[in-house]
Coordinates of C-alpha atoms and ligand atoms in Angstrom, one line a residue:
X1 CA -71.2 28.2 -51.3
X2 CA -70.0 29.6 -48.0
X3 CA -73.2 31.6 -47.6
X4 CA -75.3 28.6 -48.3
X5 CA -73.5 26.6 -45.7
X6 CA -73.0 29.3 -43.0
X7 CA -76.3 31.1 -43.0
X8 CA -78.3 27.9 -42.2
X9 CA -75.7 27.0 -39.6
X10 CA -76.1 30.4 -37.8
X11 CA -79.9 30.1 -38.1
X12 CA -79.8 26.7 -36.4
X13 CA -77.6 28.0 -33.7
X14 CA -80.0 30.9 -32.9
X15 CA -82.9 28.5 -32.9
X16 CA -81.2 26.2 -30.5
X17 CA -80.2 29.2 -28.2
X18 CA -83.9 30.1 -28.0
X19 CA -84.8 26.6 -27.1
X20 CA -81.9 26.5 -24.5
X21 CA -83.2 29.8 -23.0
X22 CA -86.7 28.3 -22.6
X23 CA -85.3 25.2 -21.0
X24 CA -83.0 27.2 -18.6
X25 CA -85.9 29.3 -17.5
X26 CA -88.1 26.2 -16.9
X27 CA -85.4 24.5 -14.7
X28 CA -84.5 27.7 -12.8
X29 CA -88.2 28.4 -12.0
X30 CA -88.9 24.9 -11.2
X31 CA -86.2 24.6 -8.5
X32 CA -86.9 28.0 -6.9
X33 CA -90.7 27.4 -7.1
X34 CA -90.2 24.2 -5.1
X35 CA -88.3 26.2 -2.4
X36 CA -91.1 28.8 -2.3
X37 CA -93.7 26.0 -1.8
X38 CA -91.6 24.6 1.1
X39 CA -91.4 28.1 2.6
X40 CA -95.2 28.4 2.5
X41 CA -95.5 24.9 4.1
X42 CA -93.1 25.9 7.0
X43 CA -95.2 29.0 7.6
X44 CA -98.4 26.9 7.6
X45 CA -96.6 24.7 10.3
X46 CA -96.1 27.7 12.5
X47 CA -99.6 29.2 12.4
X48 CA -101.7 29.1 15.5
X49 CA -104.1 31.1 17.7
X50 CA -103.3 33.4 20.6
X51 CA -105.2 33.5 23.9
X52 CA -107.9 35.6 22.3
X53 CA -108.3 33.1 19.5
X54 CA -106.8 35.4 16.8
X55 CA -104.8 33.6 14.1
X56 CA -101.0 34.4 14.3
X57 CA -97.9 33.0 12.7
X58 CA -94.9 32.5 15.0
X59 CA -92.1 33.5 12.5
X60 CA -89.1 34.9 14.3
X61 CA -86.4 36.9 12.4
X62 CA -84.0 33.8 12.5
X63 CA -86.6 31.7 10.7
X64 CA -87.2 34.5 8.1
X65 CA -83.4 34.6 7.5
X66 CA -83.5 30.9 6.7
X67 CA -86.2 31.4 4.2
X68 CA -84.3 34.2 2.5
X69 CA -82.1 32.8 -0.3
X70 CA -78.5 33.8 -0.9
X71 CA -76.0 32.8 -3.6
X72 CA -72.4 31.9 -3.2
X73 CA -71.3 35.3 -4.5
X74 CA -73.4 37.1 -1.9
X75 CA -76.5 37.8 -4.1
X76 CA -79.6 37.9 -1.9
X77 CA -83.3 37.7 -2.4
X78 CA -85.9 39.6 -0.3
X79 CA -88.5 37.2 1.3
X80 CA -92.1 38.2 2.1
X81 CA -95.1 36.4 3.7
X82 CA -98.6 37.2 4.5
X83 CA -101.7 35.5 6.1
X84 CA -105.1 36.6 5.0
X85 CA -108.6 35.4 6.1
X86 CA -110.8 33.5 3.8
X87 CA -112.2 36.7 2.3
X88 CA -108.7 37.9 1.4
X89 CA -108.2 40.5 4.2
X90 CA -104.7 40.6 5.6
X91 CA -104.5 39.2 9.2
X92 CA -100.7 39.4 9.7
X93 CA -97.4 39.5 7.7
X94 CA -96.0 41.9 5.1
X95 CA -98.5 44.7 4.2
X96 CA -96.5 45.4 0.9
X97 CA -97.5 42.1 -0.5
X98 CA -100.6 42.3 -2.7
X99 CA -103.7 40.6 -1.3
X100 CA -104.8 37.2 -2.8
X101 CA -106.6 37.7 -6.1
X102 CA -109.7 35.7 -7.2
X103 CA -110.4 34.1 -3.8
X104 CA -113.2 32.0 -5.2
X105 CA -110.5 29.8 -6.7
X106 CA -109.1 27.9 -3.7
X107 CA -106.2 26.1 -5.5
X108 CA -102.5 26.7 -4.9
X109 CA -101.3 29.3 -7.5
X110 CA -98.0 30.9 -8.6
X111 CA -97.9 34.4 -10.1
X112 CA -95.6 37.4 -10.7
X113 CA -96.2 40.7 -8.9
X114 CA -94.3 43.9 -8.2
X115 CA -93.2 45.3 -4.8
X116 CA -91.5 48.7 -4.6
X117 CA -90.7 48.5 -8.4
X118 CA -89.1 45.1 -8.0
X119 CA -90.5 42.0 -9.7
X120 CA -91.4 39.1 -7.3
X121 CA -92.6 35.5 -7.7
X122 CA -95.6 34.8 -5.4
X123 CA -97.2 31.6 -4.2
X124 CA -100.4 31.2 -2.3
X125 CA -102.1 28.3 -0.6
X126 CA -105.5 28.0 1.2
X127 CA -105.3 26.1 4.5
X128 CA -107.6 25.1 7.4
X129 CA -106.4 25.9 10.9
X130 CA -107.4 23.9 13.9
X131 CA -109.7 24.1 15.5
X132 CA -111.8 24.3 12.3
X133 CA -113.9 25.7 10.7
X134 CA -111.5 28.7 10.2
X135 CA -109.7 28.8 6.8
X136 CA -107.0 31.2 5.8
X137 CA -104.7 32.2 2.8
X138 CA -101.0 31.9 3.2
X139 CA -98.9 33.9 0.6
X140 CA -95.2 33.9 0.2
X141 CA -93.1 35.9 -2.3
X142 CA -89.5 36.5 -3.1
X143 CA -87.5 38.7 -5.5
X144 CA -85.9 37.1 -8.6
X145 CA -82.2 37.8 -8.1
X146 CA -81.1 34.3 -7.4
X147 CA -83.3 32.5 -9.9
X148 CA -82.2 34.9 -12.6
X149 CA -78.6 34.2 -11.7
X150 CA -79.3 30.5 -12.0
X151 CA -81.1 31.0 -15.3
X152 CA -78.0 32.9 -16.7
X153 CA -75.7 30.1 -15.5
X154 CA -77.8 27.3 -17.1
X155 CA -78.2 29.3 -20.3
X156 CA -74.5 30.0 -20.6
X157 CA -73.5 26.4 -19.9
X158 CA -75.8 25.2 -22.8
X159 CA -75.1 27.9 -25.3
X160 CA -71.4 28.6 -24.9
X161 CA -70.3 25.1 -26.2
X162 CA -72.7 25.5 -29.1
X163 CA -71.3 28.9 -30.1
X164 CA -67.7 27.5 -29.9
X165 CA -68.9 24.5 -32.0
X166 CA -70.5 26.8 -34.6
X167 CA -67.4 28.9 -34.8
X168 CA -65.2 25.8 -35.3
X169 CA -67.7 24.3 -37.8
X170 CA -67.7 27.6 -39.8
X171 CA -63.9 27.6 -39.8
X172 CA -63.7 24.1 -41.0
X173 CA -66.4 24.7 -43.7
X174 CA -64.5 27.8 -44.9
X175 CA -61.2 25.8 -45.1
X176 CA -63.0 22.8 -46.7
X177 CA -64.7 25.0 -49.4
X178 CA -61.5 26.9 -50.1
X179 CA -59.7 23.6 -50.5
X180 CA -62.6 22.1 -52.6
X181 CA -62.8 25.0 -55.1
X182 CA -59.0 25.4 -55.4
X183 CA -58.9 23.0 -58.4
X184 CA -61.6 25.0 -60.1
X185 CA -59.6 28.2 -59.6
X186 CA -56.5 26.4 -61.0
X187 CA -58.6 25.2 -64.0
X188 CA -59.7 28.8 -64.6
X189 CA -56.1 30.1 -64.4
X190 CA -55.0 27.3 -66.7
X191 CA -57.6 28.3 -69.3
X192 CA -57.0 32.0 -68.9
X193 CA -53.3 31.5 -69.5
X194 CA -53.9 29.8 -72.9
X195 CA -53.2 31.6 -76.1
X196 CA -56.2 33.1 -77.9
X197 CA -57.4 30.0 -79.7
X198 CA -55.8 27.0 -77.9
X199 CA -58.4 24.3 -78.1
X200 CA -56.2 21.4 -76.9
X201 CA -57.8 19.1 -74.4
X202 CA -57.3 19.8 -70.6
X203 CA -55.2 17.1 -68.9
X204 CA -57.7 15.0 -67.0
X205 CA -54.9 13.1 -65.1
X206 CA -54.2 16.2 -63.0
X207 CA -57.9 17.0 -62.3
X208 CA -59.5 15.9 -59.0
X209 CA -62.3 13.3 -59.5
X210 CA -65.1 15.9 -58.7
X211 CA -64.0 18.0 -61.7
X212 CA -63.7 15.1 -64.1
X213 CA -67.3 15.6 -65.6
X214 CA -66.6 19.3 -66.1
X215 CA -63.2 18.7 -67.7
X216 CA -64.7 16.0 -69.9
X217 CA -67.5 18.3 -71.0
X218 CA -64.9 21.1 -71.7
X219 CA -62.8 18.7 -73.7
X220 CA -65.8 17.6 -75.7
X221 CA -66.6 21.2 -76.4
X222 CA -63.1 21.9 -77.5
X223 CA -63.2 18.9 -79.8
X224 CA -66.5 20.0 -81.4
X225 CA -65.1 23.5 -81.8
X226 CA -61.9 22.2 -83.4
X227 CA -63.9 20.0 -85.8
X228 CA -66.1 23.0 -86.6
X229 CA -63.1 25.3 -87.3
X230 CA -61.5 22.6 -89.4
X231 CA -64.7 22.3 -91.5
X232 CA -64.9 26.0 -91.9
X233 CA -61.2 26.2 -93.0
X234 CA -61.8 23.4 -95.5
X235 CA -64.9 25.2 -96.7
X236 CA -63.1 28.5 -97.2
X237 CA -60.3 26.7 -99.0
X238 CA -62.7 25.0 -101.4
X239 CA -64.7 28.1 -101.9
X240 CA -61.6 30.1 -102.7
X241 CA -60.5 27.5 -105.1
X242 CA -63.9 27.4 -106.8
X243 CA -64.2 31.1 -107.0
X244 CA -60.7 31.6 -108.4
X245 CA -61.4 29.8 -111.7
X246 CA -64.4 32.0 -112.9
X247 CA -62.7 35.1 -111.6
X248 CA -59.5 34.3 -113.5
X249 CA -61.6 33.6 -116.6
X250 CA -63.4 36.9 -116.2
X251 CA -60.2 38.8 -115.8
X252 CA -58.4 37.1 -118.7
X253 CA -61.4 37.4 -121.0
X254 CA -62.0 41.1 -120.3
X255 CA -58.3 41.9 -120.9
X256 CA -58.5 39.9 -124.1
X257 CA -61.7 41.6 -125.1
X258 CA -60.1 45.0 -124.5
X259 CA -57.1 44.1 -126.7
X260 CA -59.4 42.7 -129.5
X261 CA -61.6 45.8 -129.3
X262 CA -58.6 48.1 -129.7
X263 CA -57.3 46.2 -132.7
X264 CA -60.8 46.0 -134.2
X265 CA -60.9 42.1 -134.2
X266 CA -64.0 40.1 -135.2
X267 CA -63.9 37.5 -132.4
X268 CA -65.1 40.0 -129.7
X269 CA -68.6 38.5 -129.4
X270 CA -67.1 35.0 -128.7
X271 CA -64.9 36.4 -125.9
X272 CA -67.7 38.4 -124.5
X273 CA -69.8 35.2 -124.5
X274 CA -67.1 33.4 -122.5
X275 CA -67.0 36.4 -120.1
X276 CA -70.7 36.3 -119.6
X277 CA -70.6 32.5 -119.0
X278 CA -67.8 33.0 -116.3
X279 CA -69.9 35.8 -114.7
X280 CA -73.0 33.5 -114.6
X281 CA -70.9 30.8 -113.0
X282 CA -69.5 33.3 -110.5
X283 CA -73.0 34.5 -109.6
X284 CA -74.3 30.9 -109.3
X285 CA -71.4 30.0 -107.1
X286 CA -71.8 33.0 -104.8
X287 CA -75.5 32.3 -104.5
X288 CA -74.9 28.7 -103.5
X289 CA -72.1 29.6 -101.1
X290 CA -74.4 32.2 -99.4
X291 CA -77.2 29.7 -99.3
X292 CA -75.0 27.0 -97.7
X293 CA -73.7 29.5 -95.1
X294 CA -77.3 30.4 -94.3
X295 CA -78.5 26.8 -94.0
X296 CA -75.5 25.8 -91.8
X297 CA -76.2 28.6 -89.3
X298 CA -76.7 26.8 -86.0
X299 CA -79.5 29.2 -84.8
X300 CA -82.8 27.7 -83.7
X301 CA -85.4 27.5 -86.5
X302 CA -89.1 27.9 -85.9
X303 CA -90.8 25.1 -87.9
X304 CA -94.5 25.8 -88.7
X305 CA -97.3 23.6 -89.9
X306 CA -97.4 24.1 -93.7
X307 CA -98.9 22.5 -96.8
X308 CA -96.0 20.9 -98.5
X309 CA -97.8 20.7 -101.9
X310 CA -97.7 24.6 -102.0
X311 CA -93.9 24.4 -101.6
X312 CA -93.8 21.9 -104.5
X313 CA -95.7 24.3 -106.7
X314 CA -93.6 27.3 -105.7
X315 CA -90.4 25.3 -106.4
X316 CA -91.8 24.1 -109.7
X317 CA -92.6 27.7 -110.8
X318 CA -88.9 28.6 -110.3
X319 CA -87.6 25.9 -112.7
X320 CA -90.5 25.5 -115.2
X321 CA -89.0 27.9 -117.8
X322 CA -85.7 26.0 -117.8
X323 CA -87.6 22.7 -118.2
X324 CA -89.6 24.1 -121.2
X325 CA -86.4 25.5 -122.7
X326 CA -84.8 22.0 -122.6
X327 CA -88.0 20.4 -123.8
X328 CA -88.4 18.3 -120.6
X329 CA -91.7 17.0 -119.5
X330 CA -92.5 17.4 -115.7
X331 CA -95.3 15.4 -114.3
X332 CA -96.7 16.1 -110.8
X333 CA -98.8 13.7 -108.8
X334 CA -100.1 15.7 -105.8
X335 CA -103.1 14.9 -103.6
X336 CA -106.0 17.3 -103.9
X337 CA -106.3 17.9 -100.2
X338 CA -103.4 19.8 -98.3
X339 CA -100.5 17.6 -97.0
X340 CA -99.2 19.1 -93.8
X341 CA -95.7 18.9 -92.4
X342 CA -93.7 20.9 -89.9
X343 CA -91.2 23.0 -91.7
X344 CA -89.7 26.3 -92.9
X345 CA -91.5 27.1 -96.2
X346 CA -88.6 29.2 -97.7
X347 CA -86.1 26.5 -96.9
X348 CA -88.2 23.7 -98.3
X349 CA -88.9 25.6 -101.6
X350 CA -85.1 26.0 -101.9
X351 CA -84.6 22.2 -101.2
X352 CA -87.1 21.2 -103.9
X353 CA -85.9 23.8 -106.4
X354 CA -82.4 22.4 -106.1
X355 CA -83.5 18.8 -106.7
X356 CA -85.8 19.9 -109.7
X357 CA -82.9 22.0 -111.0
X358 CA -80.5 19.0 -110.9
X359 CA -83.1 16.7 -112.5
X360 CA -83.6 19.2 -115.4
X361 CA -79.8 19.8 -115.7
X362 CA -78.7 16.1 -115.7
X363 CA -81.6 14.8 -117.9
X364 CA -81.1 14.9 -121.6
X365 CA -83.4 17.1 -123.8
X366 CA -86.9 15.7 -124.3
X367 CA -86.4 13.7 -121.1
X368 CA -89.0 13.4 -118.3
X369 CA -89.3 14.2 -114.6
X370 CA -91.9 12.7 -112.2
X371 CA -92.7 14.4 -108.9
X372 CA -94.9 12.4 -106.5
X373 CA -96.2 13.5 -103.1
X374 CA -97.8 10.8 -100.9
X375 CA -98.8 10.3 -97.3
X376 CA -98.3 7.0 -95.5
X377 CA -99.5 6.2 -91.9
X378 CA -96.4 7.8 -90.3
X379 CA -94.7 9.8 -93.1
X380 CA -95.0 12.3 -95.9
X381 CA -92.8 11.3 -98.9
X382 CA -91.8 13.3 -101.9
X383 CA -90.2 11.4 -104.8
X384 CA -88.4 13.2 -107.6
X385 CA -87.5 10.9 -110.4
X386 CA -85.8 11.5 -113.7
X387 CA -84.8 9.4 -116.6
X388 CA -81.3 10.9 -116.8
X389 CA -78.0 9.0 -116.3
X390 CA -78.7 8.1 -112.7
X391 CA -76.1 8.0 -109.9
X392 CA -73.7 5.0 -109.7
X393 CA -73.8 3.2 -106.3
X394 CA -70.3 4.2 -105.1
X395 CA -71.2 7.9 -105.7
X396 CA -74.5 7.8 -103.9
X397 CA -73.0 9.0 -100.6
X398 CA -70.3 11.3 -101.9
X399 CA -72.7 13.5 -104.0
X400 CA -74.1 15.0 -100.7
X401 CA -70.6 16.2 -99.7
X402 CA -69.6 19.8 -100.2
X403 CA -68.0 20.7 -103.6
X404 CA -68.3 17.1 -104.7
X405 CA -69.1 16.4 -108.4
X406 CA -69.2 13.0 -110.1
X407 CA -66.0 12.8 -112.1
X408 CA -66.7 13.5 -115.8
X409 CA -69.7 15.8 -115.1
X410 CA -69.7 18.4 -117.8
X411 CA -72.9 20.4 -116.9
X412 CA -72.2 23.7 -115.1
X413 CA -72.2 23.5 -111.3
X414 CA -70.1 23.7 -108.2
X415 CA -71.0 20.6 -106.2
X416 CA -72.9 22.5 -103.5
X417 CA -76.5 21.9 -104.4
X418 CA -77.0 18.5 -102.7
X419 CA -75.1 19.5 -99.5
X420 CA -77.6 22.4 -99.2
X421 CA -80.4 19.9 -99.8
X422 CA -79.1 17.5 -97.1
X423 CA -78.6 20.4 -94.6
X424 CA -82.1 21.8 -95.2
X425 CA -83.6 18.4 -94.8
X426 CA -81.8 17.9 -91.5
X427 CA -82.9 21.4 -90.3
X428 CA -86.6 20.4 -91.1
X429 CA -86.5 17.0 -89.4
X430 CA -86.6 15.3 -92.8
X431 CA -84.3 12.7 -94.5
X432 CA -83.2 12.6 -98.0
X433 CA -81.9 9.6 -99.9
X434 CA -81.1 8.7 -103.5
X435 CA -82.1 5.4 -105.1
X436 CA -82.0 4.0 -108.7
X437 CA -85.1 4.5 -110.8
X438 CA -86.1 1.1 -112.2
X439 CA -86.4 2.3 -115.8
X440 CA -83.0 4.1 -115.5
X441 CA -82.3 7.5 -113.9
X442 CA -82.2 8.8 -110.3
X443 CA -84.9 9.0 -107.7
X444 CA -84.5 11.4 -104.8
X445 CA -86.8 10.7 -101.8
X446 CA -87.5 13.2 -99.1
X447 CA -89.3 11.8 -96.1
X448 CA -91.0 14.0 -93.4
X449 CA -92.5 12.6 -90.1
X450 CA -96.2 12.9 -90.5
X451 CA -98.0 15.5 -88.4
X452 CA -100.4 14.3 -85.7
X453 CA -103.4 16.4 -86.6
X454 CA -104.9 16.4 -83.1
X455 CA -101.8 17.5 -81.3
X456 CA -100.1 19.4 -84.1
X457 CA -97.0 17.3 -83.5
X458 CA -95.0 15.0 -85.6
X459 CA -96.0 11.3 -85.3
X460 CA -92.4 10.1 -85.1
X461 CA -89.3 12.0 -84.3
X462 CA -87.0 10.6 -86.9
X463 CA -83.4 11.6 -86.8
X464 CA -82.4 13.8 -89.7
X465 CA -79.5 11.7 -90.8
X466 CA -78.7 11.1 -94.5
X467 CA -79.9 7.8 -95.9
X468 CA -78.4 6.3 -99.1
X469 CA -80.3 3.2 -100.2
X470 CA -81.3 1.3 -103.2
X471 CA -85.0 0.4 -103.7
X472 CA -87.9 0.0 -106.0
X473 CA -89.7 3.3 -106.7
X474 CA -92.9 2.8 -108.7
X475 CA -93.7 4.5 -111.9
X476 CA -95.9 7.5 -111.4
X477 CA -99.5 6.7 -112.3
X478 CA -101.5 10.0 -112.5
X479 CA -100.7 13.6 -113.2
X480 CA -102.4 16.4 -111.5
X481 CA -100.3 19.0 -113.4
X482 CA -98.0 18.6 -116.3
X483 CA -95.6 21.0 -117.9
X484 CA -94.1 20.1 -121.1
X485 CA -93.4 21.7 -124.4
Ligands
LIG1 P1 -73.8 20.5 -108.9 O1 -75.0 20.1 -109.6 O2 -73.7 22.0 -108.8 O3 -72.6 19.8 -109.5 P2 -74.9 19.1 -106.7 O4 -74.4 19.0 -105.3 O5 -76.2 19.5 -106.9 O6 -73.8 20.0 -107.4 O7 -74.7 17.6 -107.3 C1 -73.5 16.9 -107.1 C2 -73.3 15.9 -108.2 O8 -74.3 14.9 -108.2 C3 -73.4 16.5 -109.5 O9 -72.2 17.0 -110.0 C4 -73.9 15.4 -110.4 O10 -72.8 14.7 -110.9 C5 -74.7 14.5 -109.5 N1 -76.1 14.6 -109.6 C6 -76.9 15.4 -108.9 N2 -78.2 15.3 -109.3 C7 -78.3 14.3 -110.3 C8 -79.3 13.8 -111.1 N3 -80.6 14.1 -110.9 N4 -78.9 12.9 -112.0 C9 -77.6 12.5 -112.2 N5 -76.6 13.0 -111.5 C10 -76.9 14.0 -110.5

């Protein structure tokens, strides 16, 4: 911050010094040039002709002394003069002075020249002497000691206060910045001094007003992190509880099986069956837990344009054997042409497979499941209906919570399937809701924003919140595919 403030300040100061030097040079030259012009005029006033008619200048030593400048501290300038004819040949005056240049130009001119290694300022004027028609050049010159002294004085008088001002300004900027960032340093020290995971909010009352937005943002971050940690803790607690039951069953049964085997008992197959059941539950639970952990990862997902009907087919292929085993008819109504959405294919197959799996699991044998994929002007909708027991209204929200199962549910499961479904839907910009099927049973609706074909973008950016609603789904009309026993 100091660099950003001080570097431009010093650049401005240097620029203003350059301008000041130009101005000082202009004023010093201007005043001494006027004196030089006056000297030339006094010489012109003293020009005349002698008895033989030759042009002479009556310039006694006393007069020359007047023309020579001297400063208060004794600094002197050398003064020179010269008279030349109209062709530029010297008539009288100092021979060391260079002859007039470019005599065709008759105007008065200033220029710099060098005499005995010293720089001089010269002025020339073209005059007529009486009786005419004679015309002559009068040239005067002086060394630059006094005007350089004046230039130095003017320059110092302009720049010195500026330098003092810049030094004072820099000091006040430094003090101001130090004072301004002190609360930040204090905040840093305060946070550093905290114990490893202390996410308590920072006290805004003691924060200066400039830092309030930062402290607010920090507090919000701490709050989010605290909530996240609490959710994780709850999740780990639930997971541990859920895993403990099948693991205990496995342990008890294997010990029991061992005892029966050593005593040659006949109920071994029954115990082994229970053991295998517990192992299946354990495997299912582990798979669901891993799946939930994967879908809850906060990393950015790359959603690609994909044909959702292919995901429906893939998911159906995963569950069809179970449907056949339970004698359940699955009817699919899917448009012939591809239906595109933006999504992650693997995730969406998992979402659909979970919903198919539930529909098969909770529908009684010889039941039916209808899957309908349709496109509206701004959405792509998949309805999965079954004629099972349905979901009572008060439970419609809770079933999407982790580890929640409707009380009295006897089918195997751990209450994680629908939370995975809702998470995947949210990750893929889709919404999921459950409504009652008019003929009895449940209808799960997944809604994707429709893709704008021209731009490859979604038509509407719907939020991925969870909707629970009751509505009137229509009975599926046609079947493109049907699996049943
Ligand atoms: P799980 O099936 O492993 O218990 P889910 O999260 O998939 O876990 O489902 C939560 C609860 O919602 C289930 O326990 C069940 O009671 C109920 N449920 C889910 N799908 C259906 C359905 N198609 N028909 C009736 N009840 C269902």
